[in-house]
PDB file of C-alpha atoms in Angstrom:
ATOM      1  CA  UNK A   1     150.985 121.693  70.385  1.00  0.00           C
ATOM      2  CA  UNK A   2     153.069 121.398  67.245  1.00  0.00           C
ATOM      3  CA  UNK A   3     151.160 121.159  63.971  1.00  0.00           C
ATOM      4  CA  UNK A   4     152.786 119.498  60.982  1.00  0.00           C
ATOM      5  CA  UNK A   5     151.325 119.156  57.507  1.00  0.00           C
ATOM      6  CA  UNK A   6     152.810 115.961  56.109  1.00  0.00           C
ATOM      7  CA  UNK A   7     152.207 114.588  52.615  1.00  0.00           C
ATOM      8  CA  UNK A   8     149.890 111.879  53.952  1.00  0.00           C
ATOM      9  CA  UNK A   9     148.463 113.354  57.161  1.00  0.00           C
ATOM     10  CA  UNK A  10     147.996 116.207  59.589  1.00  0.00           C
ATOM     11  CA  UNK A  11     150.172 115.603  62.651  1.00  0.00           C
ATOM     12  CA  UNK A  12     149.521 117.187  66.049  1.00  0.00           C
ATOM     13  CA  UNK A  13     152.283 116.618  68.578  1.00  0.00           C
ATOM     14  CA  UNK A  14     152.558 117.411  72.271  1.00  0.00           C
ATOM     15  CA  UNK A  15     155.106 116.388  74.877  1.00  0.00           C
ATOM     16  CA  UNK A  16     153.058 113.266  75.649  1.00  0.00           C
ATOM     17  CA  UNK A  17     151.120 112.393  72.496  1.00  0.00           C
ATOM     18  CA  UNK A  18     151.055 112.321  68.719  1.00  0.00           C
ATOM     19  CA  UNK A  19     147.849 112.451  66.702  1.00  0.00           C
ATOM     20  CA  UNK A  20     147.828 111.568  63.021  1.00  0.00           C
ATOM     21  CA  UNK A  21     144.828 112.395  60.835  1.00  0.00           C
ATOM     22  CA  UNK A  22     145.073 110.993  57.317  1.00  0.00           C
ATOM     23  CA  UNK A  23     144.079 113.410  54.561  1.00  0.00           C
ATOM     24  CA  UNK A  24     141.697 110.686  53.336  1.00  0.00           C
ATOM     25  CA  UNK A  25     139.747 111.133  56.594  1.00  0.00           C
ATOM     26  CA  UNK A  26     139.324 114.901  56.177  1.00  0.00           C
ATOM     27  CA  UNK A  27     135.907 115.613  54.681  1.00  0.00           C
ATOM     28  CA  UNK A  28     136.198 119.380  54.354  1.00  0.00           C
ATOM     29  CA  UNK A  29     138.520 122.263  55.118  1.00  0.00           C
ATOM     30  CA  UNK A  30     137.041 125.675  55.861  1.00  0.00           C
ATOM     31  CA  UNK A  31     139.062 128.852  56.157  1.00  0.00           C
ATOM     32  CA  UNK A  32     137.886 131.602  58.479  1.00  0.00           C
ATOM     33  CA  UNK A  33     139.559 134.909  59.283  1.00  0.00           C
ATOM     34  CA  UNK A  34     141.401 133.317  62.226  1.00  0.00           C
ATOM     35  CA  UNK A  35     141.851 129.642  61.421  1.00  0.00           C
ATOM     36  CA  UNK A  36     141.618 126.647  59.139  1.00  0.00           C
ATOM     37  CA  UNK A  37     138.968 124.141  60.285  1.00  0.00           C
ATOM     38  CA  UNK A  38     139.427 120.522  59.184  1.00  0.00           C
ATOM     39  CA  UNK A  39     136.211 118.498  59.485  1.00  0.00           C
ATOM     40  CA  UNK A  40     136.310 114.699  59.803  1.00  0.00           C
ATOM     41  CA  UNK A  41     134.130 111.751  60.897  1.00  0.00           C
ATOM     42  CA  UNK A  42     130.911 113.656  60.355  1.00  0.00           C
ATOM     43  CA  UNK A  43     130.928 115.828  63.466  1.00  0.00           C
ATOM     44  CA  UNK A  44     134.512 116.372  64.579  1.00  0.00           C
ATOM     45  CA  UNK A  45     137.079 118.985  63.605  1.00  0.00           C
ATOM     46  CA  UNK A  46     140.633 120.080  64.213  1.00  0.00           C
ATOM     47  CA  UNK A  47     141.316 123.794  64.364  1.00  0.00           C
ATOM     48  CA  UNK A  48     144.562 125.119  62.933  1.00  0.00           C
ATOM     49  CA  UNK A  49     144.920 128.717  64.174  1.00  0.00           C
ATOM     50  CA  UNK A  50     146.388 131.105  61.625  1.00  0.00           C
ATOM     51  CA  UNK A  51     148.597 132.527  64.377  1.00  0.00           C
ATOM     52  CA  UNK A  52     150.626 129.289  64.164  1.00  0.00           C
ATOM     53  CA  UNK A  53     150.918 129.523  60.397  1.00  0.00           C
ATOM     54  CA  UNK A  54     152.251 133.087  60.726  1.00  0.00           C
ATOM     55  CA  UNK A  55     153.040 134.409  57.265  1.00  0.00           C
ATOM     56  CA  UNK A  56     152.491 130.991  55.649  1.00  0.00           C
ATOM     57  CA  UNK A  57     148.685 131.040  55.419  1.00  0.00           C
ATOM     58  CA  UNK A  58     148.766 131.176  51.611  1.00  0.00           C
ATOM     59  CA  UNK A  59     151.045 128.127  51.516  1.00  0.00           C
ATOM     60  CA  UNK A  60     148.769 126.258  53.940  1.00  0.00           C
ATOM     61  CA  UNK A  61     145.744 127.178  51.812  1.00  0.00           C
ATOM     62  CA  UNK A  62     147.489 125.882  48.670  1.00  0.00           C
ATOM     63  CA  UNK A  63     148.625 122.708  50.457  1.00  0.00           C
ATOM     64  CA  UNK A  64     145.092 121.943  51.698  1.00  0.00           C
ATOM     65  CA  UNK A  65     143.583 122.537  48.259  1.00  0.00           C
ATOM     66  CA  UNK A  66     146.133 120.188  46.710  1.00  0.00           C
ATOM     67  CA  UNK A  67     145.346 117.453  49.271  1.00  0.00           C
ATOM     68  CA  UNK A  68     141.591 117.860  49.516  1.00  0.00           C
ATOM     69  CA  UNK A  69     140.608 119.146  46.090  1.00  0.00           C
TER      70      UNK A  69
END
């Protein structure tokens, strides 16, 4: 899976699919020690492991705060 933080959406891409989650649909982002959890539609979530953000966790944190408030 390839994760991409676009200006208007979170994109998750595999060899056979692309998922686009608009930032307007994200209700909450929670940071844990190991991941960022993006909650949407009341009971669903996408998990962005910090191992894929490598040394960019601070930039991801800033990006999410800017998009979600």
